[in-house]
Tab-separated table of C-alpha atoms and ligand atoms in Angstrom:
chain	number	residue	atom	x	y	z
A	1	UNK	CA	0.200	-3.613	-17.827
A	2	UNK	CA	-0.965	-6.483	-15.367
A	3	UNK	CA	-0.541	-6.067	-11.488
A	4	UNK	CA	-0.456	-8.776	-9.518
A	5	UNK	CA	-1.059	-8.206	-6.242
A	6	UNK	CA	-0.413	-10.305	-2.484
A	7	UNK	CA	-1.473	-9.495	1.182
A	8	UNK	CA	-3.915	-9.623	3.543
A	9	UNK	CA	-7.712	-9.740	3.130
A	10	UNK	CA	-9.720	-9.011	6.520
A	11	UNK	CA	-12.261	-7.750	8.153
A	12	UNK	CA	-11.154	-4.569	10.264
A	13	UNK	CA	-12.643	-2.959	13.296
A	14	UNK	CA	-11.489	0.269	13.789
A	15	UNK	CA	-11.868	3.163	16.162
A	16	UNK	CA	-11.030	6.696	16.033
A	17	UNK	CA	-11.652	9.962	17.725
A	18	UNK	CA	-14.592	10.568	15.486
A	19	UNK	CA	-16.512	7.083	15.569
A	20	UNK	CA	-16.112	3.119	14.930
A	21	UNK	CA	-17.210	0.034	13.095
A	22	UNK	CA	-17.214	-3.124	14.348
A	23	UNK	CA	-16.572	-4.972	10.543
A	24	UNK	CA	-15.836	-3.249	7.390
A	25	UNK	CA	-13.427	-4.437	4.366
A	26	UNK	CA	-9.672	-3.872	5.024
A	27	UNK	CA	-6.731	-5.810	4.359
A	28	UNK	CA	-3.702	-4.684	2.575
A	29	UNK	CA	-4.132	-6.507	-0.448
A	30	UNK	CA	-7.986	-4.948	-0.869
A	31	UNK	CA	-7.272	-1.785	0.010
A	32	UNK	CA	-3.795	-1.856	-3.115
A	33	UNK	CA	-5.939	-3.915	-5.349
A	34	UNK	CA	-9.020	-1.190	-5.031
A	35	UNK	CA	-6.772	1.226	-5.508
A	36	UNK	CA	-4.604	-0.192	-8.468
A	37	UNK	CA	-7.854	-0.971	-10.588
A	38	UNK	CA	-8.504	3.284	-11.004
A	39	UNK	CA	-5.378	2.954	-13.230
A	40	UNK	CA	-4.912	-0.883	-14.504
A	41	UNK	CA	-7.863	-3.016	-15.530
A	42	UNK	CA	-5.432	-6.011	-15.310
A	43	UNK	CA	-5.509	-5.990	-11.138
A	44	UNK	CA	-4.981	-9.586	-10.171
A	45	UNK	CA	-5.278	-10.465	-6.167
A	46	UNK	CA	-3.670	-13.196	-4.196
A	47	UNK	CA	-4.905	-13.818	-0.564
A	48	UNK	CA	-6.743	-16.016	1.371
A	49	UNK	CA	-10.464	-15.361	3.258
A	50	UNK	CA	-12.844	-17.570	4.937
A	51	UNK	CA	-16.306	-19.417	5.037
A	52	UNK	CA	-17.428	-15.782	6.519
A	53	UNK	CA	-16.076	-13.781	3.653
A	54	UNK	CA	-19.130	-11.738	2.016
A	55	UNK	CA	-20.554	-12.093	-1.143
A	56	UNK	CA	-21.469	-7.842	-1.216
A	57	UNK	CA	-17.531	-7.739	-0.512
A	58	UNK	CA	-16.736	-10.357	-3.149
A	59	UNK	CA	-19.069	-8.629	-5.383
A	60	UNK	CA	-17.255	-4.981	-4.890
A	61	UNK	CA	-13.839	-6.092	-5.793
A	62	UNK	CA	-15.074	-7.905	-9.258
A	63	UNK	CA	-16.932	-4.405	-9.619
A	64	UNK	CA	-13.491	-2.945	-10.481
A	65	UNK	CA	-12.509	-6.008	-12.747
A	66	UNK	CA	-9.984	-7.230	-10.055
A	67	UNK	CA	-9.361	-10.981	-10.923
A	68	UNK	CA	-9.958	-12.782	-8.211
A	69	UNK	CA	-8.627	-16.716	-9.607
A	70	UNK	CA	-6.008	-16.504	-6.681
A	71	UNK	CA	-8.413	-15.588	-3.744
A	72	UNK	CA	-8.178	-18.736	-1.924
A	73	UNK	CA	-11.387	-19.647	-0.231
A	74	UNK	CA	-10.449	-21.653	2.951
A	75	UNK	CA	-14.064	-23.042	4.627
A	76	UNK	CA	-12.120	-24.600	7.601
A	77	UNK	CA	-11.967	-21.154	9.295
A	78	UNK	CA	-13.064	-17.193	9.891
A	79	UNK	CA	-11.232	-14.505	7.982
A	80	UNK	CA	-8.471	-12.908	9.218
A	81	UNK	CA	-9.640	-9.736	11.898
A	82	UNK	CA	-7.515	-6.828	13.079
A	83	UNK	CA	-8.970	-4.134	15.626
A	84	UNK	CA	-7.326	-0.740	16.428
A	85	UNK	CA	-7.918	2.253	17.521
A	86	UNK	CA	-6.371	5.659	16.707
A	87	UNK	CA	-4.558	8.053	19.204
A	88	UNK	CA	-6.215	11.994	19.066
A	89	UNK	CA	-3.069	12.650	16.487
A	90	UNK	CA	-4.606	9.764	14.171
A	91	UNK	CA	-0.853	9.405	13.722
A	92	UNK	CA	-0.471	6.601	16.175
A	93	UNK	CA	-2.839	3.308	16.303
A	94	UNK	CA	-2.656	0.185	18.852
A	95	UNK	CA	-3.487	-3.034	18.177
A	96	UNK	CA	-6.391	-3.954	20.235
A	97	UNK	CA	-6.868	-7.345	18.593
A	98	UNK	CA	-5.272	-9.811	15.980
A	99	UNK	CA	-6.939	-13.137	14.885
A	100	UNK	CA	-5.068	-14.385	12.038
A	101	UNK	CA	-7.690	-16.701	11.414
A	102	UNK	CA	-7.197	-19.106	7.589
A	103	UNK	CA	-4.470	-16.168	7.134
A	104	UNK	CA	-2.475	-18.338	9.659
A	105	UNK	CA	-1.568	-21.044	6.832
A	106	UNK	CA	-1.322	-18.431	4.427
A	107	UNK	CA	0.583	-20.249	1.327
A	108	UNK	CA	0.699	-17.525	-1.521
A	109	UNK	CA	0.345	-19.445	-4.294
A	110	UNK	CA	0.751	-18.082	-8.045
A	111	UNK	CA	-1.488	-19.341	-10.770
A	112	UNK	CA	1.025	-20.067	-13.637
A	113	UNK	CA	-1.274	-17.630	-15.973
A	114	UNK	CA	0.237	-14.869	-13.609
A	115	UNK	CA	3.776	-15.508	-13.303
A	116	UNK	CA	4.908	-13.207	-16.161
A	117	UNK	CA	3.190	-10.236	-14.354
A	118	UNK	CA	4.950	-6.955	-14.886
A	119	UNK	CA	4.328	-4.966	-11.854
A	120	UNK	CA	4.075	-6.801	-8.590
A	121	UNK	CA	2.974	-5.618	-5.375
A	122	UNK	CA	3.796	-7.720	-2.064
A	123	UNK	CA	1.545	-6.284	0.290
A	124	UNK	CA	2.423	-6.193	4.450
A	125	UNK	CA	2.723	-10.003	5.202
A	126	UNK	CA	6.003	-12.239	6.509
A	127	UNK	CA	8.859	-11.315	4.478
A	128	UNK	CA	9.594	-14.892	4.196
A	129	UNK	CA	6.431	-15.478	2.615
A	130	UNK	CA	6.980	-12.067	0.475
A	131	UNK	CA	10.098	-14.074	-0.723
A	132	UNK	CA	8.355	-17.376	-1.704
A	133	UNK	CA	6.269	-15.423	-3.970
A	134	UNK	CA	9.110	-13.889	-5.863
A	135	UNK	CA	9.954	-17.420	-6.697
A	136	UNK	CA	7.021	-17.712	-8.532
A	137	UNK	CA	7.343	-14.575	-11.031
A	138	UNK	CA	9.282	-14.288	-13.719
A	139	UNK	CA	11.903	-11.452	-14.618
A	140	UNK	CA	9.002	-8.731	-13.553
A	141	UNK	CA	9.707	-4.976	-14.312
A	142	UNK	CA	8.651	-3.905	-10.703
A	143	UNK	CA	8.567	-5.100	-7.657
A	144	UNK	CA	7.031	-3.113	-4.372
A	145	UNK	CA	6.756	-3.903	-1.053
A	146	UNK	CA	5.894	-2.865	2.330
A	147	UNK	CA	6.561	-4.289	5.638
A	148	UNK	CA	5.911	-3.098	9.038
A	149	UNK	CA	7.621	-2.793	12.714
A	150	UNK	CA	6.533	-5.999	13.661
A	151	UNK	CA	9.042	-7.703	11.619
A	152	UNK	CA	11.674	-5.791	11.343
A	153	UNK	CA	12.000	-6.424	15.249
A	154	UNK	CA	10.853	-10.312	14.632
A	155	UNK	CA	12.475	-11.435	11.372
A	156	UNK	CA	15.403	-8.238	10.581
A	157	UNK	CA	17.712	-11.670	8.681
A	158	UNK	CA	14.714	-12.536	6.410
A	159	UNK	CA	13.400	-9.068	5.881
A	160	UNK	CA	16.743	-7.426	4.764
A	161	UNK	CA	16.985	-10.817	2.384
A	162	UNK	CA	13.544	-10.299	0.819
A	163	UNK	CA	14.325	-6.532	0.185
A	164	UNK	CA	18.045	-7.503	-1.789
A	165	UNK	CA	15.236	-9.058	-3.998
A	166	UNK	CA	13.075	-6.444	-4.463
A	167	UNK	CA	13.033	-2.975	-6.992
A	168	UNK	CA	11.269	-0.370	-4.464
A	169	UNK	CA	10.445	-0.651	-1.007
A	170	UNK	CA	7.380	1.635	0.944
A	171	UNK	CA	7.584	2.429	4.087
A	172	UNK	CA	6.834	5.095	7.189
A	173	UNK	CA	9.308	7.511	8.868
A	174	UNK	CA	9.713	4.945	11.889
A	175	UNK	CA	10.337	1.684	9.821
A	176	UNK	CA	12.996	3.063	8.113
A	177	UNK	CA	14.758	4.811	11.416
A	178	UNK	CA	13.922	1.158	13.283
A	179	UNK	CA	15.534	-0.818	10.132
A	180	UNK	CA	18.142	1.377	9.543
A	181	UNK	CA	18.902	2.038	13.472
A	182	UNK	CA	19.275	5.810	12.234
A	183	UNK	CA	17.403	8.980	12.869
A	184	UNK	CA	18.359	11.509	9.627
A	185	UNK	CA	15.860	9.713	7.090
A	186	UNK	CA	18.492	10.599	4.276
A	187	UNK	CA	21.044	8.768	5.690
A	188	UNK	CA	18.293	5.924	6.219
A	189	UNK	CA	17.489	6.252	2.763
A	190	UNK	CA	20.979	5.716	1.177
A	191	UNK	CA	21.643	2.503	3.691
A	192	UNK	CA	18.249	0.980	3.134
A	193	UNK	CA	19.584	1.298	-0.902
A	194	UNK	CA	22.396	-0.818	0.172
A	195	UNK	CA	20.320	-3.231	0.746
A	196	UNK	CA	19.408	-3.741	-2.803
A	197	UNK	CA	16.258	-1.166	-4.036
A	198	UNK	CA	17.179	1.218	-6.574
A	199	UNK	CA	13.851	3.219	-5.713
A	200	UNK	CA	12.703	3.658	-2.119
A	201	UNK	CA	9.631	5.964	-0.223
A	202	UNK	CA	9.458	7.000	3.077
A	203	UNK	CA	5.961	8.392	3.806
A	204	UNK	CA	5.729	10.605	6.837
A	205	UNK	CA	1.833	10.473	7.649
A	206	UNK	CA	0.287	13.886	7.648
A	207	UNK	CA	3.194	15.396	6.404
A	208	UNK	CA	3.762	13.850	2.821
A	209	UNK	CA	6.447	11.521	1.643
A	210	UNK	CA	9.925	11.594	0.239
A	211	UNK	CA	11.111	9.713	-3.330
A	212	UNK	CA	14.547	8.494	-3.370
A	213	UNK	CA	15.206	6.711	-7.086
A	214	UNK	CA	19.093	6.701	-8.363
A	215	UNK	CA	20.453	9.745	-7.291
A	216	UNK	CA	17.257	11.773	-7.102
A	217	UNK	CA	15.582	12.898	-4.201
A	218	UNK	CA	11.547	14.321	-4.379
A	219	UNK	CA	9.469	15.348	-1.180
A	220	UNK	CA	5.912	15.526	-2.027
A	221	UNK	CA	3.729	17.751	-0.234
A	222	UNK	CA	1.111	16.773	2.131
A	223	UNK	CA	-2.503	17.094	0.832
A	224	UNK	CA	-4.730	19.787	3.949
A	225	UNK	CA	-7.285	17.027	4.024
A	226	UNK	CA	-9.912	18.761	6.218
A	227	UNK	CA	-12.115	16.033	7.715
A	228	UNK	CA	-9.625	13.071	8.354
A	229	UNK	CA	-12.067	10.238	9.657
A	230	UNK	CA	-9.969	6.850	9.325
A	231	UNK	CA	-6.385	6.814	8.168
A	232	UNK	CA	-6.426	2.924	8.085
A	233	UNK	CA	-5.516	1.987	4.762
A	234	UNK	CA	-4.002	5.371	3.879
A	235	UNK	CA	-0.599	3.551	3.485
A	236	UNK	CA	-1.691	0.332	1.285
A	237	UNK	CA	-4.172	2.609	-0.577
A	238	UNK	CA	-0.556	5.252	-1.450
A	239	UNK	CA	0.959	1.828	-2.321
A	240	UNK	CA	-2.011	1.072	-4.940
A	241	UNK	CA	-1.837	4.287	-6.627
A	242	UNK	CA	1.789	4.442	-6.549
A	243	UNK	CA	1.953	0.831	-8.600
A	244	UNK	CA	-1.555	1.291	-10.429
A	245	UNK	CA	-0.068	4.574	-12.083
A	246	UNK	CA	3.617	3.041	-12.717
A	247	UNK	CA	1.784	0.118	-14.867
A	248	UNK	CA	-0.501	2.467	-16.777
A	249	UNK	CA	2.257	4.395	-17.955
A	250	UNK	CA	4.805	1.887	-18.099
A	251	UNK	CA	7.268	4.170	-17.740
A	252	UNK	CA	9.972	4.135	-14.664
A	253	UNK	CA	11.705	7.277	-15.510
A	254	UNK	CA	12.324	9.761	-12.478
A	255	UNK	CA	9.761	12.103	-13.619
A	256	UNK	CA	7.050	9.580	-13.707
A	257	UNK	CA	8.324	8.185	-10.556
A	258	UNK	CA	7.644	11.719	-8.956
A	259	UNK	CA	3.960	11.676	-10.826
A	260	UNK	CA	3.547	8.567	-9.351
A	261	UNK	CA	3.880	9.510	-5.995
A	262	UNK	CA	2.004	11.935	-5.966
A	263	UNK	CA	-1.215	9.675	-7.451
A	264	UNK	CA	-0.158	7.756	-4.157
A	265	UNK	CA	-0.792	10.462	-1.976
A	266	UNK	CA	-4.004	11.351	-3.600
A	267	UNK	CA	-5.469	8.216	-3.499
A	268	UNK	CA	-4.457	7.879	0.341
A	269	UNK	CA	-6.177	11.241	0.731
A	270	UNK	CA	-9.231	10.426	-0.914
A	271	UNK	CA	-9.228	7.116	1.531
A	272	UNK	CA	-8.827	9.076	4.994
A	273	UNK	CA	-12.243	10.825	4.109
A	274	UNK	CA	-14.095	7.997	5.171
A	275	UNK	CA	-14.422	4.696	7.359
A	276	UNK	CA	-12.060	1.795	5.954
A	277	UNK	CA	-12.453	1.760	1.986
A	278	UNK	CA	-15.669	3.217	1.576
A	279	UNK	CA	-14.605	6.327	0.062
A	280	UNK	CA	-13.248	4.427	-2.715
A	281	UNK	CA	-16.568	3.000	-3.284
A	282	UNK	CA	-17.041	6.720	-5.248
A	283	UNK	CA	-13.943	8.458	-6.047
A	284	UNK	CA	-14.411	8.950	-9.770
A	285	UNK	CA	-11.959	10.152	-12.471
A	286	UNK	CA	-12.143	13.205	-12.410
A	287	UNK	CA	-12.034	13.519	-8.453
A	288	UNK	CA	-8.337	11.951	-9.348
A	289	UNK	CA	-7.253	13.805	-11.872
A	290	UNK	CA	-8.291	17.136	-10.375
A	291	UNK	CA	-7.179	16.100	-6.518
A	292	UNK	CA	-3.721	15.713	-9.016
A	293	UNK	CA	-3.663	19.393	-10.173
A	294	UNK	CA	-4.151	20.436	-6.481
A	295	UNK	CA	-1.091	18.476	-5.558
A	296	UNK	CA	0.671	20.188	-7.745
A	297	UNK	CA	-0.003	23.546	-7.118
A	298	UNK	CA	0.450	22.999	-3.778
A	299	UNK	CA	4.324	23.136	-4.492
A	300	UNK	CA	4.452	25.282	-7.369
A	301	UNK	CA	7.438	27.418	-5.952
A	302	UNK	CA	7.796	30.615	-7.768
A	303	UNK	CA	11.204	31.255	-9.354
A	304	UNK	CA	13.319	34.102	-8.041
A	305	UNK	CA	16.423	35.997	-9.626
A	306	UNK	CA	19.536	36.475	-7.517
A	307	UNK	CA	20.751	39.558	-6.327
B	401	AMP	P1	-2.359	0.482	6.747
B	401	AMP	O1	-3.298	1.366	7.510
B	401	AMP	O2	-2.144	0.935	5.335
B	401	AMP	O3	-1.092	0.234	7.477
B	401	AMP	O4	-3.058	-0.951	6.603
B	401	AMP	C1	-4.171	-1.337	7.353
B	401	AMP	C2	-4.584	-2.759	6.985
B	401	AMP	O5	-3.558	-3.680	7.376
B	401	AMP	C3	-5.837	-3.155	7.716
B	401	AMP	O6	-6.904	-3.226	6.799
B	401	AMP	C4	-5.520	-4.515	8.344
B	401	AMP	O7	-6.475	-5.496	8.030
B	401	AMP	C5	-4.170	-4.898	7.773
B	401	AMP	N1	-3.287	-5.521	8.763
B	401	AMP	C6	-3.132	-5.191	10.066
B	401	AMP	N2	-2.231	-6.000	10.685
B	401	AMP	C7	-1.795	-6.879	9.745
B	401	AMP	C8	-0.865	-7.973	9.733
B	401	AMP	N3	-0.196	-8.342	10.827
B	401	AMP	N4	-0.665	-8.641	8.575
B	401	AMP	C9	-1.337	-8.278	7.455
B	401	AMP	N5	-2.233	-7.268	7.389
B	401	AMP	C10	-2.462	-6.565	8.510
C-alpha cells in the first residue's frame, strides 16, 4: 500500500557526548520516508529543499524507490538547518540553532496522483499546515502524526484541531503530559483519545513505548542498544517503521498494531547506532527481521500457575 509522506528535509548538525558533524541528512520526512521504504516500495515524499540540496543525498533517497515528484526544489534559498546537541543522558537535546531557510514558505502541496494514498504520515511541521494537507487526501485508511513541544505551547487551538482529524498520533512522555497538563501517562492517554485518535503512542526514549488502540493497552520493551551514538531521528525513524509495516500488511487489527510497534522500535534502534541516518544506509533484511525476534524475547514472560 502507498505512503505518502510530509515534513521536513534538512541538513542537521548534531553533537553528542561521543562526537559531531557539522552537515549530514536529517529531517523528519527523510528520516520516515528511509525508514518506510524497508517495508513499502510505494514511499512518496512531500517537502521542500534548496539550491544547496545534494545530488549524493538526492541520489540515496531514489536508492530506496522513494518518489520524489513532490520534493519541491526552491533555488531562491538554503535548505532548512537545525543544530543540537545532546545532554550526557542523550535523553535531553537543545537547540543550538534553527534556520528555517525555503522551509519558511513551506506550502505542502499534493500532486493529485497522490491524493488517494492509503497510509499518510504528517511528519513534525505546523499543525496548521499538517491540516491543509489533510484537505488534499481522500478518505485515507491511516493517518499519523507527530508534533513537538514547540507547538503545543505556540499553537495548543490548531494542534488539538488537526489531531480531531487524525487516526493515530506519536508522541514522547513530555508532549503528552505538556498537552494533556497531566502527569499519569494513562490518564494522558485516554484524554488525548478525546481528542479524536482511536490509536495513540507514547514513546518514552530509552525506556520503550506504550500502544493505546480501542481499549487495549501494549508497553513494548526497550531494545539494550549498547553503543548509542546519535538518537536524532530515533523518533521519526519509530514513526517510519511504525507506518511502513502498517501498509505492508494492511492490516489495523490490535495484534498487528502491537507488531507494528515493535518494527518502530527496531528501526529507531538500528538508527541510534550511528551519526544521523547513516546506519540506515546498511540495515538489511535480515538485520530487521532478526532485531524483531530479539524484541520479542525480550518480553517473553513465562507463565506461572496459582497457588
Ligand atoms: P527526532 O530526533 O526524531 O525528533 O527528529 C529530528 C529531526 O527533526 C532532525 O533531523 C531535524 O532536522 C528535524 N527538526 C528539528 N526541528 C524541526 C522543526 N522545527 N520543524 C521540522 N523539523 C525539525
Amino acid at each position: 500500500m502507498s505512503v505518502l509522506v510530509v515534513g521536513s528535509v534538512a541538513y542537521d548538525g548534531i553533537e553528542t557526548p561521543f562526537g559531531q558533524v557539522d552537515r549530514i541528512l536529517g529531517g523528519s520526512a527523510t528520516y520516515i520516508s528511509l525508514t518506510s521504504s524497508f517495508f513499502s516500495d510505494d514511499v512518496k515524499l512531500v517537502g521542500v529543499v534548496g539550491s544547496d540540496f545534494a545530488d549524493e543525498d538526492i541520489r540515496l533517497l531514489e536508492s530506496r524507490n522513494i518518489d520524489l515528484d513532490g520534493l519541491q526544489v526552491d533555488e531562491s534559498g538554503k535548505t532548512f538547518f537545525w543544530k543540537g546537541k545532546y545532554h550526557f543522558d542523550l535523553n535531553t537535546r537543545d537547540t543550538l540553532d534553527t534556520q528555517l531557510n525555503v522551509f519558511e514558505h513551506f506550502d505542502p502541496v499534493i500532486p493529485d496522483s497522490w491524493r488517494n494514498s492509503k497510509y499518510i504520515a504528517l511528519g513534525n511541521i505546523e499543525p496548521g499546515l499538517q491540516s491543509k494537507v489533510l484537505e488534499q487526501v481522500h478518505r485515507p485508511e491511516l493517518i499519523v502524526m507527530d508534533t513537538m513541544n514547540f507547538w503545543i505551547e505556540k499553537t495548543l487551538d490548531q494542534l488539538k484541531e488537526t489531531i480531531s482529524k487524525i487516526d493515530m498520533l506519536v508522541i514522547n512522555d513530555s508532549e503528552a503530559r505538556e498537552l494533556t497538563g497531566t502527569h499519569n501517562l494513562f490518564k494522558a492517554a485516554g484524554e488525548i483519545k478525546d481528542l479524536g485518535p482511536g490509536h495513540l503512542v507514547i514513546k518514552k526514549g530509552e525506556h520503550g513505548a506504550l500502544l493505546f488502540t480501542g481499549d487495549e493497552v501494549f508497553s513494548a520493551p526497550a531494545y539494550p542498544v549498547i553503543d548509542i551514538f546519535d538518537p536524532t531521528g530515533a523518533g521519526d525513524t519509530f514513526m517510519g517503521g511504525l507506518l511502513g509495516w502498517l501498509s505492508y500488511t494492511d492490516d489495523l487489527e490490535p495484534q498487528n498494531m502491537r507488531r507494528a510497534v515493535i518494527f518502530g522500535s527496531v528501526m529507531a534502534s538500528f538508527c541510534v547506532e550511528k551519526f544521523g541516518p547513516d546506519r540506515l544506509k546498511s540495515v538489511s533484511e535480515d538485520d530487521i527481521y532478526s532485531r524483531y525476534k530479539e524484541f520479542r524475547d525480550l518480553s517473553l514472560i513465562p507463565d506461572v500457575q496459582a497457588g
